[in-house]
Coordinates of C-alpha atoms in Angstrom, one line a residue:
X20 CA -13.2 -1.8 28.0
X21 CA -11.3 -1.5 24.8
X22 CA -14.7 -1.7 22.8
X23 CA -16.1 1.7 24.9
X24 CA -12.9 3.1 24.5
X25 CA -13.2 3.0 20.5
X26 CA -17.7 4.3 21.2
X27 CA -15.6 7.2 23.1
X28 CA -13.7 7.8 20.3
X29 CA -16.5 7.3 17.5
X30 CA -18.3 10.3 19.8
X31 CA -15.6 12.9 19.8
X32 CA -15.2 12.4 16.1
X33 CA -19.1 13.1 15.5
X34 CA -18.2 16.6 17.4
X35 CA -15.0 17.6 15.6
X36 CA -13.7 18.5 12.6
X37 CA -11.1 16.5 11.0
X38 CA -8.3 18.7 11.6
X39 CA -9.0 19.9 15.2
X40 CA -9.4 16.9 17.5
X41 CA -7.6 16.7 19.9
X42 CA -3.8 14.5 21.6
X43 CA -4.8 11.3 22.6
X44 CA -8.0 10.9 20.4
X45 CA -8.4 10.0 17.0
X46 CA -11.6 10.3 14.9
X47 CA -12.1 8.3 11.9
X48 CA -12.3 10.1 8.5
X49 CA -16.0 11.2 7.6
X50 CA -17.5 8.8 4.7
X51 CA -18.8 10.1 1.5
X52 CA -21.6 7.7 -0.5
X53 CA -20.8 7.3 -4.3
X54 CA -23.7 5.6 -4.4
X55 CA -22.2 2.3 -5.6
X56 CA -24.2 -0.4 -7.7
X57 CA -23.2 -3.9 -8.6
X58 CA -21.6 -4.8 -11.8
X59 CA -20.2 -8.1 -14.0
X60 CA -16.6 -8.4 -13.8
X61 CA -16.0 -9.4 -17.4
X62 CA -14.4 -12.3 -18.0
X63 CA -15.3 -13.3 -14.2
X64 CA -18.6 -15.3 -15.3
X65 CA -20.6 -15.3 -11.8
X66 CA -18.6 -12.5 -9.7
X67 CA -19.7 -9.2 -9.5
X68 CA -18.9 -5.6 -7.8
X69 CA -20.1 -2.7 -6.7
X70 CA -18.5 0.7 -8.9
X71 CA -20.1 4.7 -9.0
X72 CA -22.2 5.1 -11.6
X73 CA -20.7 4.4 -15.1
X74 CA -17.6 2.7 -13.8
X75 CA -17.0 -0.9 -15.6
X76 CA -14.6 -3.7 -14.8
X77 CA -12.5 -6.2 -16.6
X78 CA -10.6 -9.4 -15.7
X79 CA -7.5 -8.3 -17.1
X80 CA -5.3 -11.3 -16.6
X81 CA -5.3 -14.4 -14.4
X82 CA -1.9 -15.5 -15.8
X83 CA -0.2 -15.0 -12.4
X84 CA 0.9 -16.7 -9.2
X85 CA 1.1 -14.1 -6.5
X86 CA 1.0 -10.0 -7.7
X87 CA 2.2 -7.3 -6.1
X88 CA 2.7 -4.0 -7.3
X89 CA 2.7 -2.7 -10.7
X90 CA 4.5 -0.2 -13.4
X91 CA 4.2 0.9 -17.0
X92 CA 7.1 1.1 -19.1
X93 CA 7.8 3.4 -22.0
X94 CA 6.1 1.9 -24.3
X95 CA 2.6 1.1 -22.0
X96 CA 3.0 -2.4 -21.2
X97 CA 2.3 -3.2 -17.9
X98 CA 4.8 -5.2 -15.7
X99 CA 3.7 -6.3 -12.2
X100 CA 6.3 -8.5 -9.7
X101 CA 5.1 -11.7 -9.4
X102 CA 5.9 -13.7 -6.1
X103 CA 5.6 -17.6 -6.3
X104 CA 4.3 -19.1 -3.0
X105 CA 3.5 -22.2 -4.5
X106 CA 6.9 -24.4 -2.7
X107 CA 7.9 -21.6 -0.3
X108 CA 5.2 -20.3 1.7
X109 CA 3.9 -16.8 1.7
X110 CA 6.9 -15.4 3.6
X111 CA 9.6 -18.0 3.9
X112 CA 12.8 -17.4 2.1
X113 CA 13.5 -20.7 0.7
X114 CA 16.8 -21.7 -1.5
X115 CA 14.3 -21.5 -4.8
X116 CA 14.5 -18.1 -6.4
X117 CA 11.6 -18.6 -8.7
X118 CA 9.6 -15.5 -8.4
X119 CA 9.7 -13.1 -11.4
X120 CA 8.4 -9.6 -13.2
X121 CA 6.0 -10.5 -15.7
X122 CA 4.9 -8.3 -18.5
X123 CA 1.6 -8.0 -20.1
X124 CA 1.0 -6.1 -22.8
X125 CA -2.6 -5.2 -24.6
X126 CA -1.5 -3.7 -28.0
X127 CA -4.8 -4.1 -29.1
X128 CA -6.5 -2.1 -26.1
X129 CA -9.2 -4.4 -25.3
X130 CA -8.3 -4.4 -21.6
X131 CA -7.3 -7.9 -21.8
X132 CA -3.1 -9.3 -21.8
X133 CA -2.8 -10.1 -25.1
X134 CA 0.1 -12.4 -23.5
X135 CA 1.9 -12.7 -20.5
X136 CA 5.9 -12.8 -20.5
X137 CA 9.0 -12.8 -18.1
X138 CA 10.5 -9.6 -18.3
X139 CA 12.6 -10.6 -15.3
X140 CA 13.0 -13.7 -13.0
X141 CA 15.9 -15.1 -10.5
X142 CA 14.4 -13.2 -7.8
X143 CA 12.6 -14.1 -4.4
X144 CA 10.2 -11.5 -3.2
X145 CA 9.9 -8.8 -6.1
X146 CA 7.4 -6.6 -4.1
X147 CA 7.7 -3.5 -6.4
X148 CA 8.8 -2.4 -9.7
X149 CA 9.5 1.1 -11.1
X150 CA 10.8 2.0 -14.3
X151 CA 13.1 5.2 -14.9
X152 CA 15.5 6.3 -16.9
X153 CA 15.1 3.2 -19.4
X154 CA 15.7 1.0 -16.5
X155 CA 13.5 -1.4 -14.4
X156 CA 14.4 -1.3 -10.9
X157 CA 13.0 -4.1 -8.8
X158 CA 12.2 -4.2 -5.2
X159 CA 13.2 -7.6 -3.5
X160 CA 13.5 -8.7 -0.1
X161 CA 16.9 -7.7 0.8
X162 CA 18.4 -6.2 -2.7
X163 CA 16.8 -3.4 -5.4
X164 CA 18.4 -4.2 -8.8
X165 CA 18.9 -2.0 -11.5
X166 CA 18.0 -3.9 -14.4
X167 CA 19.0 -3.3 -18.4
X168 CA 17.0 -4.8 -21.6
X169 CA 19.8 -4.3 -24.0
X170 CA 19.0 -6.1 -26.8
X171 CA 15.1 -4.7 -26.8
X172 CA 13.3 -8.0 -26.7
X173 CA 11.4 -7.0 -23.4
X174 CA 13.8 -9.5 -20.8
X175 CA 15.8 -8.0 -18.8
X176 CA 18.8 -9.9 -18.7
X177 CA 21.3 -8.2 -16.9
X178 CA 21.3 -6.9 -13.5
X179 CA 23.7 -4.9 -11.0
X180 CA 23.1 -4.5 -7.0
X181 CA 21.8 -0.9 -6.9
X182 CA 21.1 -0.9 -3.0
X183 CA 21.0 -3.3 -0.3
X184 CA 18.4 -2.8 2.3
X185 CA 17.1 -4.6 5.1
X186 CA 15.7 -8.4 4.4
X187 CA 13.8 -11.2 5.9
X188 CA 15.3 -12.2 9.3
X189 CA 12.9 -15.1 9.6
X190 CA 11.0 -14.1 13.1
X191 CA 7.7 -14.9 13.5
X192 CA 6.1 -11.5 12.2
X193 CA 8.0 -9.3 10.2
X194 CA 8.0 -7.1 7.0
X195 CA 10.1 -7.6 3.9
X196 CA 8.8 -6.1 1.1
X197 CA 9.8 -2.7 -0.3
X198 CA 7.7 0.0 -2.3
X199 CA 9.8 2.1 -4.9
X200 CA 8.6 5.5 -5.9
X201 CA 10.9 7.9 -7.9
X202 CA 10.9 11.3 -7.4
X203 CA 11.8 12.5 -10.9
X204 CA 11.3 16.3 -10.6
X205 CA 14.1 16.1 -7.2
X206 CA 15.6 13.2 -8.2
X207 CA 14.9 11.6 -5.7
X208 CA 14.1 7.7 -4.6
X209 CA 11.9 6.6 -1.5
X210 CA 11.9 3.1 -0.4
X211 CA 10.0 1.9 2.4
X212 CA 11.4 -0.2 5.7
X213 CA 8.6 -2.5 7.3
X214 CA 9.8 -3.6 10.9
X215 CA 10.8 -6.6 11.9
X216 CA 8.1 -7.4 14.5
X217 CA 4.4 -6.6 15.2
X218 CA 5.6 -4.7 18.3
X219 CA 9.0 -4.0 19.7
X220 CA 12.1 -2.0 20.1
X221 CA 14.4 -2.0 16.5
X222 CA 17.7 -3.0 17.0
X223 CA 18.4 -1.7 13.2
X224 CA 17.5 2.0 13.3
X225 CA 16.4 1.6 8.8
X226 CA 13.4 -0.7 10.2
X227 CA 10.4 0.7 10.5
X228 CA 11.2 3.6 8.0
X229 CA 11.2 5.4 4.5
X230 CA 14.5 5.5 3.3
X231 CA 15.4 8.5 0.9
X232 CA 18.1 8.2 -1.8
X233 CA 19.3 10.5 -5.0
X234 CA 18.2 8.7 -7.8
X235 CA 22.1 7.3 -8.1
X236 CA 21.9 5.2 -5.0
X237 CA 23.8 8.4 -3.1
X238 CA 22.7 10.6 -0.3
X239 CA 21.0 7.3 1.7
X240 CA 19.3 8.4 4.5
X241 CA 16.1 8.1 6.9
X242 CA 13.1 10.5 5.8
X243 CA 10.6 9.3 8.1
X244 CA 10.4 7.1 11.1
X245 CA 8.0 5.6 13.8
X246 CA 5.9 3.9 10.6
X247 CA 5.6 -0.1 11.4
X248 CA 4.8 -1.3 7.2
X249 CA 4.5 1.8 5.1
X250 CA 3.1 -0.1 1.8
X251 CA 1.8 2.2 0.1
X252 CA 3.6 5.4 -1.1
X253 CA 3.0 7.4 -4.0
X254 CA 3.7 11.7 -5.1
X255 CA 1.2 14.2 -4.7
X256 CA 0.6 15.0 -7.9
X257 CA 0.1 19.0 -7.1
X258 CA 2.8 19.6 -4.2
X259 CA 5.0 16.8 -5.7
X260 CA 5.0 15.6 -1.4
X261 CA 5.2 12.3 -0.2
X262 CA 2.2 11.0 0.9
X263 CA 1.7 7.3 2.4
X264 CA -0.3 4.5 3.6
X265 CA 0.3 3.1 7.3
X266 CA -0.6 -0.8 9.4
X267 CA -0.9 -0.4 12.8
X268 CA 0.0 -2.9 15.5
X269 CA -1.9 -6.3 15.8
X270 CA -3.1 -6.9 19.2
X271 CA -5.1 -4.3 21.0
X272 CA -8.4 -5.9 19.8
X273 CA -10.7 -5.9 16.4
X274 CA -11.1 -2.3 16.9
X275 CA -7.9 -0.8 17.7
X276 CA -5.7 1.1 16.0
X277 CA -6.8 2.5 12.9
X278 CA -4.7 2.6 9.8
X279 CA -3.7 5.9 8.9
X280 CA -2.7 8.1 5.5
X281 CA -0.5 10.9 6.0
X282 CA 1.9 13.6 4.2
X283 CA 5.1 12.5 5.5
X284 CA 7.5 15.2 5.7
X285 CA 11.5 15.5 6.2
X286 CA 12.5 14.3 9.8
X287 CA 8.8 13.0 10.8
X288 CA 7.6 10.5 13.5
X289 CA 4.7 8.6 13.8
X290 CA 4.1 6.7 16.7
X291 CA 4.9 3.4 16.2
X292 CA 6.4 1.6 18.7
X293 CA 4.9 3.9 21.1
X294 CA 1.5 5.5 20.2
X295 CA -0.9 5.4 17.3
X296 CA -3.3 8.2 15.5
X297 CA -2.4 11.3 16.8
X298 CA -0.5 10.5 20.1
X299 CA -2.5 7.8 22.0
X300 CA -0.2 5.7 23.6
X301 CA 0.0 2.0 22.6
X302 CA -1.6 -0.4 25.4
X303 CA 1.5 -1.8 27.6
X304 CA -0.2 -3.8 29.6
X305 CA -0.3 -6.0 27.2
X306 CA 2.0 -8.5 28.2
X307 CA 3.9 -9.3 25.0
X308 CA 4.2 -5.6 24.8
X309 CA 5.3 -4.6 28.1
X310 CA 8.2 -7.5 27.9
X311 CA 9.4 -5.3 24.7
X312 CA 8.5 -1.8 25.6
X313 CA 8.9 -0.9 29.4
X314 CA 10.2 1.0 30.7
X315 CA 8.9 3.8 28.8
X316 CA 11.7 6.9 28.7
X317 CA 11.4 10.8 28.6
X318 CA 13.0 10.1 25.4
X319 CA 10.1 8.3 23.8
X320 CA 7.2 10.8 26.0
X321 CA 9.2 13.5 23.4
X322 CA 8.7 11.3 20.2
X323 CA 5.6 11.0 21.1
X324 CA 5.1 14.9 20.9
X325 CA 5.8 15.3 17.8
X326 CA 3.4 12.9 16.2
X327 CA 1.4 15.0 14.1
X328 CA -2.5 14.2 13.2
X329 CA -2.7 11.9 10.0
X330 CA -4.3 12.9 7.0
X331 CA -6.7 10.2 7.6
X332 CA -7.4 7.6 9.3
X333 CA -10.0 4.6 8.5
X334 CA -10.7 1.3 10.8
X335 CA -8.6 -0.9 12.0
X336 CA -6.7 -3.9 10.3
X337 CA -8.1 -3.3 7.0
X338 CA -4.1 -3.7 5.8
X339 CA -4.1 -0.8 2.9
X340 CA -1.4 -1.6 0.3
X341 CA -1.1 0.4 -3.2
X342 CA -2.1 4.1 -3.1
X343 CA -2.2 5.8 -5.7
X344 CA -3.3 9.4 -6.9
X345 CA -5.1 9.3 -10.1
X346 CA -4.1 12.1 -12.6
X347 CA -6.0 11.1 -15.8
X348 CA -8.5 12.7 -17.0
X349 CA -10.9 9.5 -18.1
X350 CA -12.6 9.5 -14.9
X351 CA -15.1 12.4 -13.3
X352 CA -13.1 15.6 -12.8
X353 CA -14.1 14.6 -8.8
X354 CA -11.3 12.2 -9.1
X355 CA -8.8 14.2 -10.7
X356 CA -5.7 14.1 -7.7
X357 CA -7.6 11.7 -5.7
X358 CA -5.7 9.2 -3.9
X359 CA -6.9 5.7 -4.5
X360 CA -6.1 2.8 -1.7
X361 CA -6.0 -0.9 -1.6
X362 CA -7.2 -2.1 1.6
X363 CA -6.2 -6.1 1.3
X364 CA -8.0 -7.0 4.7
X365 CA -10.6 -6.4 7.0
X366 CA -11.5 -6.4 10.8
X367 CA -13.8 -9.7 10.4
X368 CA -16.2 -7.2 12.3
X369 CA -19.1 -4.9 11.3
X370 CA -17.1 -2.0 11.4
X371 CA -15.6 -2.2 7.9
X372 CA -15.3 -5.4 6.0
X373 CA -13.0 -4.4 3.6
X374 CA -11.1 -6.0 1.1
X375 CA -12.0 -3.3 -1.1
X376 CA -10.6 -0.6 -3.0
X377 CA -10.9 3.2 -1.7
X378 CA -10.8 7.2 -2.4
X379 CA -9.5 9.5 -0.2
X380 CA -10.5 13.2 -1.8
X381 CA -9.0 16.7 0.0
X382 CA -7.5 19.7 -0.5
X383 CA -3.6 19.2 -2.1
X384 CA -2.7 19.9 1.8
X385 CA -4.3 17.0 3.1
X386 CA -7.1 19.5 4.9
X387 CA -11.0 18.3 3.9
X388 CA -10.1 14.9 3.9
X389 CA -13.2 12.6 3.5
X390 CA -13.1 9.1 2.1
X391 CA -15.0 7.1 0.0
X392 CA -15.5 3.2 -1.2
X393 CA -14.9 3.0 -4.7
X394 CA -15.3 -1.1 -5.4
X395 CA -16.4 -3.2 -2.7
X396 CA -17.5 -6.7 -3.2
X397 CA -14.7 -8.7 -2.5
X398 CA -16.3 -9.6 0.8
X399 CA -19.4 -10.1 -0.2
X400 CA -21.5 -10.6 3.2
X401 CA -20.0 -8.0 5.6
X402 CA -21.3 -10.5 7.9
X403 CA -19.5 -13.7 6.5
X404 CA -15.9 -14.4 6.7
X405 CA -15.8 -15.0 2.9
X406 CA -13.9 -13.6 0.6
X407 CA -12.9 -14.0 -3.6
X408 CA -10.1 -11.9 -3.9
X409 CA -7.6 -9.7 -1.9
X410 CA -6.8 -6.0 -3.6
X411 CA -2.7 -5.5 -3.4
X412 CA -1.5 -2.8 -6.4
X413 CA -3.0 0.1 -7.7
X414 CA -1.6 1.7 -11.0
X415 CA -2.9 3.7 -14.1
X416 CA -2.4 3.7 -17.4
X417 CA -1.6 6.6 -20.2
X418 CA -5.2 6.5 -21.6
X419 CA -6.3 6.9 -18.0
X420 CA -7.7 3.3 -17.1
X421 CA -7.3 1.9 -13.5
X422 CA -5.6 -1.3 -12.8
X423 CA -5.7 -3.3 -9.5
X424 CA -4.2 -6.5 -8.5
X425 CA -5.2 -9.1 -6.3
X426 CA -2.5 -11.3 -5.0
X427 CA -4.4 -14.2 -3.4
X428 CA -7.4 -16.3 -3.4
X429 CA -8.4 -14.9 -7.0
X430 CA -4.7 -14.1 -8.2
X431 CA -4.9 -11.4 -11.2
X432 CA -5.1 -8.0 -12.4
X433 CA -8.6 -6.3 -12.7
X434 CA -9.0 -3.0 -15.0
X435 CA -11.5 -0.1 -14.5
X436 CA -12.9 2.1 -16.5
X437 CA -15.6 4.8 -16.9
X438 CA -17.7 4.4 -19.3
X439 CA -21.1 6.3 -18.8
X440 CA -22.5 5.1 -22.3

């Protein structure tokens, strides 16, 4: 049943365009070919992936334990928050706060670390960093310090509590990390909530959020609701809107829902706990569901209504994470304001097998949208349950090269660049 309902779905979105199907469809984002060709990861001897034409990559560093997200600072070193999972599990708070930001700079621009460093450490689950206004500000479970490097060495040895947010609660699924971006031009901060289930009703009304802050730690409120883990964030680069990555719910089968990207705008909902794409209602009858969700109230049939279409949508439980839109100009003018995705799972079907990195080109509007793989490989056999590494951050540098980060089963930080020779 579920499997014909996603064929019905497939259909309507060979018949429609993008932006016109209709409440209580969705239609997967049309797929461009960048006619991708394997290539050596240097300094991976034996592992390979698939780039466009001319596109190279580079083992940048393996000195890590578990890396999230990433951040330049002023002076081009990159800094990525490093989780240690090595005593306490993948999730579980434990009394050891041994997780740190670790710095890696390449003065001599080979696109290897020269060294790795701890810029910052004491923490337990830095997710995210950010740098602004001379500051590093990192993302933990249940605190976002502002952190000052006064003496210039490159640690950051003091710290103040700049916000407190929501933290681990230690149920059985939840979300705890939090993605910084700074909105320098409004000066403005967005932080992202995950929920604290898979599926339910919040009894903490920040959960399943983006949070919106001046740049002070005033003016907290809620931008955007309805989003159950919001990972990935980032600023259009043209209209200088918010534009993010969404997970949907886990238990409606291997096909169902899709993940979605989306301008988020002032005062938005989108769907979750209640419906997914563009208005289809979540399955209730679902047990586990229908314990936490009926009965269902006029109040959430009118949330419901104002779910607008996403941006785009790709397959299901593929877990995107960083997203980020490129702005250099080292790569193909094609790429220029493109929005590159992490996706850090797959379906463990033959609809996607992810564990890849992505491009989502379109118009500054989010009209047009059509996506692309950009590096594949990481799951080698689309058919096999194998895979090497697991893509988590996405970041670029001043001089226009890519940087990704996989936080488990190959821990480390890869750099791409074009190079058509």
């Amino acid at each position: 049943m579920r499997f014909s309902l996603f064929l019905c779905h497939i259909v309507i979105a060979g018949t429609l365009a993008a932006q016109d199907y209709p409440p209580g469809t969705f239609q997967l984002t049309p797929q461009i070919d960048l006619g991708l060709r394997p290539v050596p990861v240097d300094g991976l001897p034996g592992r390979t992936l698939s780039l466009p034409p001319g596109f190279k990559v580079r083992f940048f560093s393996g000195e890590v334990n578990h890396p999230r997200f990433m951040a330049f600072d002023g002076n081009g070193v990159l800094h990525v928050g490093n989780f240690n999972t090595l005593r306490s599990g993948y999730w579980y708070k434990g009394p050891w706060r041994d997780a740190t930001v670790l710095a890696m700079p390449d003065a001599d621009g080979d696109g290897r670390a020269d060294r790795v460093y701890v810029a910052a450490d004491d923490l337990q689950l830095p997710h995210s960093v950010a740098f602004y206004g001379g500051h590093l500000y990192v993302a933990d479970h249940d605190v976002i310090y502002k952190m000052f490097d006064g003496d210039g060495d490159g640690y950051y040895e003091e710290r103040e509590v700049f916000l407190e947010v929501p933290g681990v609660m230690n149920r059985s699924s939840e979300h705890v990390t939090h993605t910084l971006v700074f909105d320098e031009h409004n000066k403005k901060l967005y932080l992202h909530v995950g929920s604290g289930c898979d599926l339910c009703r919040e009894d903490d009304p920040e959960r399943a959020t983006i949070l919106q802050f001046n740049v002070d730690g005033s003016g907290r409120r809620i931008y955007a609701s309805g989003m159950r883990n919001t990972v990935g964030m980032d600023l259009h680069p043209i209209t200088g809107q918010l534009w993010a990555a969404g997970h949907g719910h886990d238990r409606e089968g291997r096909s169902l829902p899709p993940e979605w990207i989306s301008i988020i705008r002032p005062g938005s909902f989108h769907g979750w706990p209640l419906a997914y794409a563009y208005r289809s209602w979540i399955d209730f009858s679902n047990p586990l569901y229908a314990r936490e969700m009926l009965p269902i109230t006029a109040q959430d049939s009118a949330l419901v209504e104002r779910v607008e279409r996403p941006t785009a949508l790709v397959d299901a439980h593929l877990g995107p994470m960083g997203l980020h839109f490129y702005t250099r100009d080292q790569f193909p003018e094609r790429y220029r304001n493109a929005a590159f995705i992490a996706f850090h799972s797959g379906t463990g079907s033959s609809f996607d097998p992810g564990y890849k990195l992505s491009v989502l080109f379109s118009e500054p509007d989010g009209t047009q949208a059509r996506m692309a793989d950009f590096m594949t490989g990481f799951r080698p056999d689309p058919q096999d349950s194998f895979y090497w590494a697991q893509p988590m951050g996405v970041v670029t540098d001043r001089d226009g090269f890519l940087y990704i980060s996989s936080d488990l089963v190959t821990p480390g930080i890869f750099r791409i660049q074009y190079d058509p020779e």
